[in-house]
Amino acid sequence: MLFYSTKNRSHKVSLEEAVRRGMPPDKGLYMPEMLPRLSQAFFNDLPRLSLRDIAVQVASVFLRDVLTEQAIKEVVEDSITFETPLVRLEKGLHVLELFHGPTLAFKDVGARFMARLMARLHPRGEMLHILVATSGDTGSAVAHGFYNVPGVRVILLYPAGRVSPLQEKQMTTLGGNIIALEVDGVFDDCQRLVKSAFADESLNARMALSSANSINIARLLPQSFYYFYAVGQMMRIGETPPVIAVPSGNFGNLTAGLLAQRMGLPVRRFIAAVNANAVFPAFLRDGVFRPAPSVATLSNAMDVGNPSNLGRIIDLFGSDMETLRRHIYSASFSDALTREAIGEIYRRYGYVADPHGAVGWLGVRHYRRTSGDEHPALFLETAHPAKFAPTVEKEIGQNVHLPERLQACLERSVKSRPISAEYDDFKHFLLHIPA
Ligand SMILES: *Cc1c(COP(=O)(O)O)cnc(C)c1O
């Protein structure tokens, strides 16, 4: 299977190239040239398939030209090491928990799969260096995703004093093949250093550099697996096709759901639930996309004013706004509503949601009220509530249990190396990384 650029459909590359480059030279986004419908036999079996069985079958569609079936199985088994359970809140309303991975957020699925796929596709014997500039969450998912993957080293750059203590611990306490650099600057400095390194020919001649950025197709594809799993679980109880609410920021998660739907998955409608960063609902309404500066909210992983996957969604639907609206409903919710929702979900169902999941639930409620459509629904819970304990505890009047792996991480010490925001220092560091 080849992958084209959303800016030029005749620019097609192999999976290896799409994964290695991350972004096409024309700054578009890679998309699979075909989204074949999966077989009827697959859908008949779906209610009985495990997440990993599903992952192998879906991944094979994209990977079978480049990896053997055995290799695909190994990539899946090494990356999908945790479940994504569908939890029933009441008849017709469920939550798909995507936070059971090492960093307690759904990005673990994409990051772990991408790491193992990159390691497989990279020639053996040469160390691959992944450079990542991060302001927090991406860094920890990528660090954990690549941790202990042979043949790969990750160099994370984060702005000193500008990530939360928990995020810093999650990124910097692993050691091993994960190197964290605390940059004396802001996030933009981190990004500039990484970009300069990618553009530096003499550096690239001496070491293999790659990025792990969030638009990489290798991060997107695995996010479709759990949509198949969730709908399979809904089939078991006769609640299909469901409405699925996706708390969205860069819209990678939603895009993966749309890919699954194109491959034949029965989904009645997607709900793109957003916080005060409301560019997407405005786009659906007006048919014109206007990026906006991002604003800070409680659901901070969705504080995005220019969603990076929008180009993929537009590519899937052409410029046909009517079809787009038929497939996706979207609404924005304030922090005040998000707080209330956390309390209400707890009182109604005894369920503890984090602020991102709460926005998803608000999406379902709003959709039902405005459309009158009472079809079965599920929303995605993208982060563990313990990551937002102060906010959540205040609304539910209870302590949130801190999972052991988070507790363990908090007790480890930060191993990062301070560095200036000068490119020459960064380059010198890269060329002399201790073995
Ligand atoms: C990244 C993230 C989101 C948003 O996902 P997108 O794919 O960027 O739309 C939602 N919730 C959490 C917890 C996240 O980390």
CSV table of C-alpha atoms and ligand atoms in Angstrom, one decimal:
chain,number,residue,atom,x,y,z
A,1,MET,CA,0.0,0.0,0.0
A,2,LEU,CA,1.2,3.5,-0.9
A,3,PHE,CA,0.6,6.7,1.0
A,4,TYR,CA,-0.2,10.1,-0.8
A,5,SER,CA,0.2,13.6,0.4
A,6,THR,CA,-3.0,15.5,1.1
A,7,LYS,CA,-1.5,18.4,-0.8
A,8,ASN,CA,-0.7,16.3,-3.9
A,9,ARG,CA,-2.4,13.0,-4.5
A,10,SER,CA,0.1,12.0,-7.1
A,11,HIS,CA,3.0,12.3,-4.7
A,12,LYS,CA,2.9,8.7,-3.4
A,13,VAL,CA,5.5,7.0,-1.1
A,14,SER,CA,5.9,3.6,0.5
A,15,LEU,CA,5.0,3.1,4.1
A,16,GLU,CA,8.7,3.1,5.1
A,17,GLU,CA,9.1,6.5,3.6
A,18,ALA,CA,5.9,7.9,5.1
A,19,VAL,CA,6.9,6.7,8.5
A,20,ARG,CA,10.5,7.9,8.2
A,21,ARG,CA,9.6,11.4,6.9
A,22,GLY,CA,6.5,11.9,9.1
A,23,MET,CA,5.4,14.8,6.9
A,24,PRO,CA,5.6,15.0,3.1
A,25,PRO,CA,8.0,17.6,1.7
A,26,ASP,CA,5.0,19.7,0.5
A,27,LYS,CA,3.9,19.9,4.2
A,28,GLY,CA,0.7,18.0,3.6
A,29,LEU,CA,-0.2,14.9,5.5
A,30,TYR,CA,0.2,11.3,4.5
A,31,MET,CA,-2.9,9.3,3.8
A,32,PRO,CA,-3.4,5.6,2.8
A,33,GLU,CA,-4.2,5.4,-1.0
A,34,MET,CA,-6.9,2.9,-0.3
A,35,LEU,CA,-9.2,2.1,2.6
A,36,PRO,CA,-10.4,-1.3,1.7
A,37,ARG,CA,-13.6,-2.6,3.4
A,38,LEU,CA,-12.7,-5.4,5.7
A,39,SER,CA,-14.4,-8.7,5.0
A,40,GLN,CA,-17.9,-9.7,6.2
A,41,ALA,CA,-16.3,-12.6,8.0
A,42,PHE,CA,-14.2,-10.2,10.0
A,43,PHE,CA,-17.2,-8.2,11.0
A,44,ASN,CA,-19.2,-11.3,11.9
A,45,ASP,CA,-16.3,-12.3,14.2
A,46,LEU,CA,-15.8,-8.9,15.6
A,47,PRO,CA,-17.8,-9.3,18.9
A,48,ARG,CA,-15.5,-12.3,19.8
A,49,LEU,CA,-12.2,-10.8,18.8
A,50,SER,CA,-9.7,-9.5,21.3
A,51,LEU,CA,-8.2,-6.0,20.8
A,52,ARG,CA,-4.9,-7.7,19.7
A,53,ASP,CA,-6.6,-10.0,17.2
A,54,ILE,CA,-8.3,-7.0,15.7
A,55,ALA,CA,-5.1,-5.0,15.7
A,56,VAL,CA,-3.3,-7.7,13.7
A,57,GLN,CA,-6.0,-7.9,11.1
A,58,VAL,CA,-6.4,-4.2,10.7
A,59,ALA,CA,-2.7,-3.5,10.7
A,60,SER,CA,-2.1,-6.2,8.1
A,61,VAL,CA,-4.2,-4.1,5.6
A,62,PHE,CA,-1.5,-1.4,5.8
A,63,LEU,CA,1.6,-3.3,6.6
A,64,ARG,CA,1.5,-6.6,4.6
A,65,ASP,CA,3.7,-5.4,1.8
A,66,VAL,CA,6.5,-4.5,4.2
A,67,LEU,CA,6.3,-6.9,7.1
A,68,THR,CA,5.6,-10.6,7.4
A,69,GLU,CA,2.5,-11.8,9.3
A,70,GLN,CA,4.7,-12.9,12.1
A,71,ALA,CA,6.4,-9.5,12.3
A,72,ILE,CA,3.1,-7.7,12.3
A,73,LYS,CA,2.0,-9.9,15.2
A,74,GLU,CA,5.1,-9.1,17.1
A,75,VAL,CA,4.7,-5.3,16.6
A,76,VAL,CA,1.1,-5.6,17.8
A,77,GLU,CA,1.9,-7.8,20.7
A,78,ASP,CA,4.7,-5.6,21.9
A,79,SER,CA,2.7,-2.4,21.6
A,80,ILE,CA,-0.8,-3.3,22.5
A,81,THR,CA,0.1,-4.5,26.0
A,82,PHE,CA,-2.9,-3.2,27.8
A,83,GLU,CA,-6.7,-3.4,27.3
A,84,THR,CA,-9.2,-0.7,26.2
A,85,PRO,CA,-12.3,-1.9,28.1
A,86,LEU,CA,-15.7,-0.7,27.3
A,87,VAL,CA,-17.5,0.2,30.5
A,88,ARG,CA,-21.3,0.3,30.8
A,89,LEU,CA,-22.7,3.4,32.5
A,90,GLU,CA,-26.3,2.5,31.7
A,91,LYS,CA,-28.3,1.0,28.9
A,92,GLY,CA,-27.2,2.7,25.7
A,93,LEU,CA,-24.4,4.7,27.3
A,94,HIS,CA,-20.8,3.4,27.5
A,95,VAL,CA,-17.3,4.7,28.0
A,96,LEU,CA,-14.3,3.3,26.2
A,97,GLU,CA,-11.3,3.6,28.6
A,98,LEU,CA,-8.1,4.3,26.7
A,99,PHE,CA,-5.9,5.2,29.6
A,100,HIS,CA,-4.6,1.8,30.7
A,101,GLY,CA,-1.2,2.3,29.1
A,102,PRO,CA,2.1,3.3,30.8
A,103,THR,CA,1.5,7.1,30.7
A,104,LEU,CA,-2.2,6.8,31.5
A,105,ALA,CA,-3.4,8.5,28.3
A,106,PHE,CA,-4.6,7.2,24.9
A,107,LYS,CA,-1.5,8.5,23.2
A,108,ASP,CA,0.3,5.4,24.5
A,109,VAL,CA,-1.4,3.3,21.8
A,110,GLY,CA,-0.1,5.4,18.9
A,111,ALA,CA,3.3,6.0,20.4
A,112,ARG,CA,4.1,2.4,21.3
A,113,PHE,CA,3.0,1.1,17.9
A,114,MET,CA,5.0,3.8,16.1
A,115,ALA,CA,8.1,3.1,18.1
A,116,ARG,CA,8.1,-0.6,17.3
A,117,LEU,CA,7.2,-0.1,13.7
A,118,MET,CA,10.0,2.4,13.2
A,119,ALA,CA,12.5,0.1,14.8
A,120,ARG,CA,11.4,-2.7,12.4
A,121,LEU,CA,11.6,-0.5,9.3
A,122,HIS,CA,15.0,1.0,10.2
A,123,PRO,CA,18.0,-0.9,8.8
A,124,ARG,CA,19.6,-3.1,11.5
A,125,GLY,CA,23.0,-2.1,12.9
A,126,GLU,CA,22.6,1.7,12.7
A,127,MET,CA,21.3,3.6,15.8
A,128,LEU,CA,18.2,5.6,15.0
A,129,HIS,CA,17.9,8.9,16.9
A,130,ILE,CA,14.4,10.3,17.5
A,131,LEU,CA,14.3,14.0,18.3
A,132,VAL,CA,11.3,15.3,20.0
A,133,ALA,CA,10.4,18.8,21.2
A,134,THR,CA,7.7,18.6,23.8
A,135,SER,CA,5.7,20.8,26.1
A,136,GLY,CA,4.6,17.8,28.1
A,137,ASP,CA,2.2,15.0,27.2
A,138,THR,CA,3.6,14.0,23.9
A,139,GLY,CA,7.1,13.7,25.4
A,140,SER,CA,6.0,11.2,28.0
A,141,ALA,CA,4.0,9.0,25.6
A,142,VAL,CA,6.9,9.0,23.1
A,143,ALA,CA,9.5,8.4,25.9
A,144,HIS,CA,7.6,5.4,27.2
A,145,GLY,CA,6.7,4.2,23.7
A,146,PHE,CA,10.4,3.9,22.7
A,147,TYR,CA,11.7,2.9,26.1
A,148,ASN,CA,13.9,-0.2,25.7
A,149,VAL,CA,13.1,-0.5,22.0
A,150,PRO,CA,16.4,-1.9,20.6
A,151,GLY,CA,18.3,0.2,18.0
A,152,VAL,CA,16.6,3.4,18.9
A,153,ARG,CA,17.5,6.3,21.1
A,154,VAL,CA,15.2,9.2,22.0
A,155,ILE,CA,16.3,12.7,22.7
A,156,LEU,CA,13.6,14.7,24.3
A,157,LEU,CA,13.8,18.5,24.6
A,158,TYR,CA,11.5,20.3,27.0
A,159,PRO,CA,11.5,23.9,28.3
A,160,ALA,CA,12.9,24.3,31.8
A,161,GLY,CA,10.3,25.1,34.4
A,162,ARG,CA,7.4,25.0,31.9
A,163,VAL,CA,6.2,21.4,32.2
A,164,SER,CA,4.2,20.1,35.2
A,165,PRO,CA,6.2,18.2,37.8
A,166,LEU,CA,4.2,15.0,36.9
A,167,GLN,CA,4.9,15.4,33.2
A,168,GLU,CA,8.6,16.0,34.0
A,169,LYS,CA,8.8,12.9,36.0
A,170,GLN,CA,7.1,10.9,33.3
A,171,MET,CA,9.5,12.0,30.7
A,172,THR,CA,12.8,12.1,32.6
A,173,THR,CA,12.9,9.2,35.0
A,174,LEU,CA,13.2,6.3,32.5
A,175,GLY,CA,16.9,6.6,31.6
A,176,GLY,CA,18.3,3.8,29.3
A,177,ASN,CA,17.7,4.8,25.7
A,178,ILE,CA,15.7,7.9,26.7
A,179,ILE,CA,17.7,11.1,27.0
A,180,ALA,CA,15.9,14.2,28.4
A,181,LEU,CA,17.3,17.6,27.8
A,182,GLU,CA,16.0,20.5,29.9
A,183,VAL,CA,16.4,23.5,27.6
A,184,ASP,CA,17.0,26.9,29.0
A,185,GLY,CA,14.2,28.5,26.9
A,186,VAL,CA,10.6,28.1,25.9
A,187,PHE,CA,8.9,25.4,23.8
A,188,ASP,CA,9.6,27.3,20.6
A,189,ASP,CA,13.3,27.1,21.4
A,190,CYS,CA,13.0,23.3,21.7
A,191,GLN,CA,11.2,23.1,18.4
A,192,ARG,CA,13.8,25.4,16.7
A,193,LEU,CA,16.7,23.2,17.9
A,194,VAL,CA,15.0,20.1,16.6
A,195,LYS,CA,14.2,21.7,13.2
A,196,SER,CA,17.7,23.0,12.9
A,197,ALA,CA,19.1,19.5,13.5
A,198,PHE,CA,16.8,18.0,10.8
A,199,ALA,CA,18.0,20.7,8.4
A,200,ASP,CA,21.7,20.3,9.2
A,201,GLU,CA,23.2,18.2,6.4
A,202,SER,CA,26.6,17.6,8.1
A,203,LEU,CA,24.8,16.2,11.2
A,204,ASN,CA,22.4,14.1,9.1
A,205,ALA,CA,25.4,12.6,7.3
A,206,ARG,CA,26.8,11.4,10.6
A,207,MET,CA,23.7,10.1,12.3
A,208,ALA,CA,20.3,8.8,11.4
A,209,LEU,CA,17.7,11.3,12.7
A,210,SER,CA,13.9,10.9,12.8
A,211,SER,CA,11.0,12.6,14.4
A,212,ALA,CA,8.1,11.0,16.3
A,213,ASN,CA,5.6,13.7,15.6
A,214,SER,CA,2.0,13.5,16.2
A,215,ILE,CA,1.0,13.5,12.5
A,216,ASN,CA,3.1,10.4,11.7
A,217,ILE,CA,0.9,7.9,10.0
A,218,ALA,CA,2.4,5.2,12.2
A,219,ARG,CA,0.7,6.9,15.2
A,220,LEU,CA,-2.6,7.4,13.5
A,221,LEU,CA,-3.3,3.9,12.1
A,222,PRO,CA,-3.2,2.0,15.4
A,223,GLN,CA,-5.7,4.4,16.9
A,224,SER,CA,-8.3,2.8,14.7
A,225,PHE,CA,-7.9,-0.6,16.4
A,226,TYR,CA,-9.9,0.3,19.5
A,227,TYR,CA,-12.8,1.7,17.5
A,228,PHE,CA,-13.3,-1.8,16.0
A,229,TYR,CA,-13.0,-3.3,19.4
A,230,ALA,CA,-15.6,-0.9,21.0
A,231,VAL,CA,-18.1,-1.5,18.2
A,232,GLY,CA,-17.5,-5.2,18.5
A,233,GLN,CA,-18.4,-5.0,22.2
A,234,MET,CA,-21.5,-3.0,21.3
A,235,MET,CA,-22.5,-5.7,18.8
A,236,ARG,CA,-22.4,-8.3,21.6
A,237,ILE,CA,-25.2,-6.4,23.4
A,238,GLY,CA,-27.1,-5.5,20.3
A,239,GLU,CA,-26.4,-1.8,20.5
A,240,THR,CA,-25.1,-0.9,17.0
A,241,PRO,CA,-24.4,1.2,15.2
A,242,PRO,CA,-23.4,3.5,18.0
A,243,VAL,CA,-22.8,7.2,18.2
A,244,ILE,CA,-19.2,7.8,19.2
A,245,ALA,CA,-18.0,11.0,21.0
A,246,VAL,CA,-14.3,11.8,20.7
A,247,PRO,CA,-12.8,14.5,22.9
A,248,SER,CA,-10.6,16.2,20.3
A,249,GLY,CA,-7.6,18.5,20.1
A,250,ASN,CA,-5.5,17.8,17.0
A,251,PHE,CA,-8.2,15.4,15.7
A,252,GLY,CA,-5.9,12.4,15.3
A,253,ASN,CA,-8.2,10.2,17.4
A,254,LEU,CA,-11.3,11.2,15.5
A,255,THR,CA,-9.5,10.8,12.1
A,256,ALA,CA,-8.6,7.2,13.1
A,257,GLY,CA,-12.3,6.6,13.9
A,258,LEU,CA,-13.2,7.9,10.4
A,259,LEU,CA,-10.7,5.6,8.8
A,260,ALA,CA,-12.3,2.7,10.7
A,261,GLN,CA,-15.7,3.7,9.4
A,262,ARG,CA,-14.4,3.9,5.8
A,263,MET,CA,-13.2,0.3,6.3
A,264,GLY,CA,-16.7,-0.7,7.0
A,265,LEU,CA,-17.1,-0.2,10.7
A,266,PRO,CA,-20.8,0.6,11.5
A,267,VAL,CA,-20.8,4.0,13.3
A,268,ARG,CA,-24.0,6.0,13.3
A,269,ARG,CA,-22.3,9.4,13.9
A,270,PHE,CA,-19.1,10.8,15.3
A,271,ILE,CA,-19.3,13.6,17.8
A,272,ALA,CA,-16.2,15.9,17.9
A,273,ALA,CA,-16.4,17.2,21.4
A,274,VAL,CA,-14.0,20.2,22.1
A,275,ASN,CA,-13.3,22.6,24.9
A,276,ALA,CA,-13.2,26.4,24.5
A,277,ASN,CA,-10.8,25.9,21.5
A,278,ALA,CA,-13.8,25.8,19.2
A,279,VAL,CA,-12.4,26.1,15.7
A,280,PHE,CA,-13.8,22.8,14.5
A,281,PRO,CA,-17.5,23.4,15.4
A,282,ALA,CA,-17.1,26.9,13.8
A,283,PHE,CA,-15.7,25.2,10.7
A,284,LEU,CA,-18.6,22.8,10.5
A,285,ARG,CA,-21.1,25.6,10.9
A,286,ASP,CA,-19.5,28.1,8.5
A,287,GLY,CA,-17.7,25.9,6.0
A,288,VAL,CA,-14.6,28.1,6.4
A,289,PHE,CA,-11.7,27.1,8.6
A,290,ARG,CA,-10.2,29.9,10.7
A,291,PRO,CA,-7.3,28.8,12.9
A,292,ALA,CA,-7.2,30.7,16.2
A,293,PRO,CA,-4.6,31.1,19.0
A,294,SER,CA,-5.1,28.3,21.5
A,295,VAL,CA,-6.6,29.1,24.9
A,296,ALA,CA,-5.8,27.3,28.2
A,297,THR,CA,-8.5,25.0,29.6
A,298,LEU,CA,-8.8,22.2,32.1
A,299,SER,CA,-8.7,19.6,29.3
A,300,ASN,CA,-5.3,20.9,28.4
A,301,ALA,CA,-4.4,18.1,25.9
A,302,MET,CA,-7.1,19.5,23.7
A,303,ASP,CA,-5.9,23.1,23.8
A,304,VAL,CA,-5.3,23.4,20.1
A,305,GLY,CA,-6.3,26.3,17.8
A,306,ASN,CA,-5.1,24.8,14.6
A,307,PRO,CA,-5.7,21.1,14.6
A,308,SER,CA,-3.0,19.3,12.7
A,309,ASN,CA,-5.2,16.5,11.4
A,310,LEU,CA,-7.8,18.7,9.9
A,311,GLY,CA,-6.2,18.3,6.4
A,312,ARG,CA,-6.9,14.6,6.7
A,313,ILE,CA,-10.5,15.0,7.6
A,314,ILE,CA,-11.0,17.4,4.7
A,315,ASP,CA,-9.2,15.0,2.4
A,316,LEU,CA,-11.6,12.2,3.4
A,317,PHE,CA,-14.7,14.2,2.6
A,318,GLY,CA,-13.5,16.4,-0.2
A,319,SER,CA,-15.0,19.8,0.3
A,320,ASP,CA,-18.4,18.4,0.7
A,321,MET,CA,-19.6,20.1,3.9
A,322,GLU,CA,-23.0,18.4,3.8
A,323,THR,CA,-21.5,14.9,3.9
A,324,LEU,CA,-19.0,16.0,6.6
A,325,ARG,CA,-21.9,17.3,8.8
A,326,ARG,CA,-23.8,14.0,8.3
A,327,HIS,CA,-20.8,12.1,9.6
A,328,ILE,CA,-19.6,14.5,12.3
A,329,TYR,CA,-21.4,16.6,14.8
A,330,SER,CA,-19.4,19.0,16.9
A,331,ALA,CA,-19.8,21.2,19.9
A,332,SER,CA,-17.7,23.1,22.4
A,333,PHE,CA,-17.9,23.1,26.2
A,334,SER,CA,-16.5,25.5,28.8
A,335,ASP,CA,-14.5,24.7,31.8
A,336,ALA,CA,-17.5,25.4,34.0
A,337,LEU,CA,-19.6,22.8,32.2
A,338,THR,CA,-16.7,20.4,32.3
A,339,ARG,CA,-16.4,20.7,36.0
A,340,GLU,CA,-20.1,20.2,36.5
A,341,ALA,CA,-20.0,17.2,34.2
A,342,ILE,CA,-17.4,15.5,36.3
A,343,GLY,CA,-19.7,15.8,39.3
A,344,GLU,CA,-22.8,14.8,37.4
A,345,ILE,CA,-21.2,11.7,35.8
A,346,TYR,CA,-20.1,10.6,39.3
A,347,ARG,CA,-23.5,11.2,40.9
A,348,ARG,CA,-25.5,9.5,38.1
A,349,TYR,CA,-23.3,6.6,37.3
A,350,GLY,CA,-20.7,6.4,40.1
A,351,TYR,CA,-18.1,6.9,37.4
A,352,VAL,CA,-15.0,9.1,37.8
A,353,ALA,CA,-14.2,10.9,34.5
A,354,ASP,CA,-11.2,13.1,33.8
A,355,PRO,CA,-11.8,16.5,32.2
A,356,HIS,CA,-11.2,15.2,28.7
A,357,GLY,CA,-13.6,12.3,29.1
A,358,ALA,CA,-16.1,14.7,30.7
A,359,VAL,CA,-16.0,16.8,27.5
A,360,GLY,CA,-16.8,13.6,25.6
A,361,TRP,CA,-19.8,12.9,27.8
A,362,LEU,CA,-21.0,16.5,27.3
A,363,GLY,CA,-20.8,15.9,23.6
A,364,VAL,CA,-23.2,12.9,23.9
A,365,ARG,CA,-25.6,14.8,26.1
A,366,HIS,CA,-25.6,17.9,23.8
A,367,TYR,CA,-26.0,15.8,20.7
A,368,ARG,CA,-29.0,13.9,22.2
A,369,ARG,CA,-30.7,17.1,23.3
A,370,THR,CA,-30.3,18.9,20.1
A,371,SER,CA,-30.9,16.0,17.7
A,372,GLY,CA,-33.4,13.9,19.6
A,373,ASP,CA,-31.3,10.9,18.5
A,374,GLU,CA,-31.3,8.5,21.4
A,375,HIS,CA,-29.3,5.8,19.7
A,376,PRO,CA,-26.7,3.9,21.8
A,377,ALA,CA,-23.6,6.0,22.4
A,378,LEU,CA,-20.2,5.7,23.8
A,379,PHE,CA,-17.6,8.3,24.6
A,380,LEU,CA,-13.8,7.9,24.8
A,381,GLU,CA,-12.1,8.4,28.1
A,382,THR,CA,-8.6,9.5,27.0
A,383,ALA,CA,-6.8,10.1,30.3
A,384,HIS,CA,-6.8,8.6,33.7
A,385,PRO,CA,-8.6,10.9,36.2
A,386,ALA,CA,-5.6,10.7,38.6
A,387,LYS,CA,-3.6,12.8,36.1
A,388,PHE,CA,-6.1,15.6,37.0
A,389,ALA,CA,-6.7,14.7,40.6
A,390,PRO,CA,-7.1,18.2,42.1
A,391,THR,CA,-9.8,19.2,39.6
A,392,VAL,CA,-11.6,15.8,39.7
A,393,GLU,CA,-11.5,15.4,43.5
A,394,LYS,CA,-13.0,18.8,44.0
A,395,GLU,CA,-16.1,17.8,41.9
A,396,ILE,CA,-16.6,14.3,43.2
A,397,GLY,CA,-15.8,15.0,46.9
A,398,GLN,CA,-13.6,11.9,47.0
A,399,ASN,CA,-9.9,11.0,46.6
A,400,VAL,CA,-8.9,9.7,43.2
A,401,HIS,CA,-6.9,6.5,43.4
A,402,LEU,CA,-3.4,7.0,42.1
A,403,PRO,CA,-2.4,3.9,39.9
A,404,GLU,CA,0.7,2.2,41.1
A,405,ARG,CA,2.7,3.0,37.9
A,406,LEU,CA,2.1,6.7,38.4
A,407,GLN,CA,3.0,6.5,42.1
A,408,ALA,CA,6.2,4.6,41.2
A,409,CYS,CA,7.1,7.2,38.6
A,410,LEU,CA,6.7,10.0,41.1
A,411,GLU,CA,9.1,8.4,43.5
A,412,ARG,CA,11.9,8.1,40.9
A,413,SER,CA,14.4,11.0,40.5
A,414,VAL,CA,14.6,13.3,37.5
A,415,LYS,CA,17.5,12.4,35.1
A,416,SER,CA,17.7,15.3,32.7
A,417,ARG,CA,20.6,17.3,31.4
A,418,PRO,CA,20.4,21.1,31.3
A,419,ILE,CA,21.4,22.6,28.0
A,420,SER,CA,21.4,26.1,26.5
A,421,ALA,CA,19.0,27.1,23.7
A,422,GLU,CA,22.0,27.5,21.3
A,423,TYR,CA,22.1,25.2,18.3
A,424,ASP,CA,25.8,24.7,18.5
A,425,ASP,CA,25.5,23.3,22.0
A,426,PHE,CA,22.8,20.9,21.0
A,427,LYS,CA,24.7,19.7,18.0
A,428,HIS,CA,27.8,19.1,20.0
A,429,PHE,CA,25.7,17.1,22.5
A,430,LEU,CA,24.3,15.0,19.7
A,431,LEU,CA,27.7,14.2,18.2
A,432,HIS,CA,29.0,13.2,21.6
A,433,ILE,CA,26.2,11.2,23.1
A,434,PRO,CA,27.7,8.9,25.7
A,435,ALA,CA,27.2,5.3,24.6
B,1,LIG,C1,-4.0,14.3,22.9
B,1,LIG,C2,-5.2,14.1,23.8
B,1,LIG,C3,-6.5,14.4,23.3
B,1,LIG,C4,-6.8,14.9,22.0
B,1,LIG,O1,-6.5,13.9,21.0
B,1,LIG,P1,-6.4,14.4,19.4
B,1,LIG,O2,-6.0,13.2,18.7
B,1,LIG,O3,-5.2,15.4,19.5
B,1,LIG,O4,-7.6,15.0,19.0
B,1,LIG,C5,-7.5,14.1,24.2
B,1,LIG,N1,-7.3,13.7,25.4
B,1,LIG,C6,-6.1,13.5,25.9
B,1,LIG,C7,-5.9,13.0,27.3
B,1,LIG,C8,-5.0,13.6,25.1
B,1,LIG,O5,-3.7,13.4,25.6
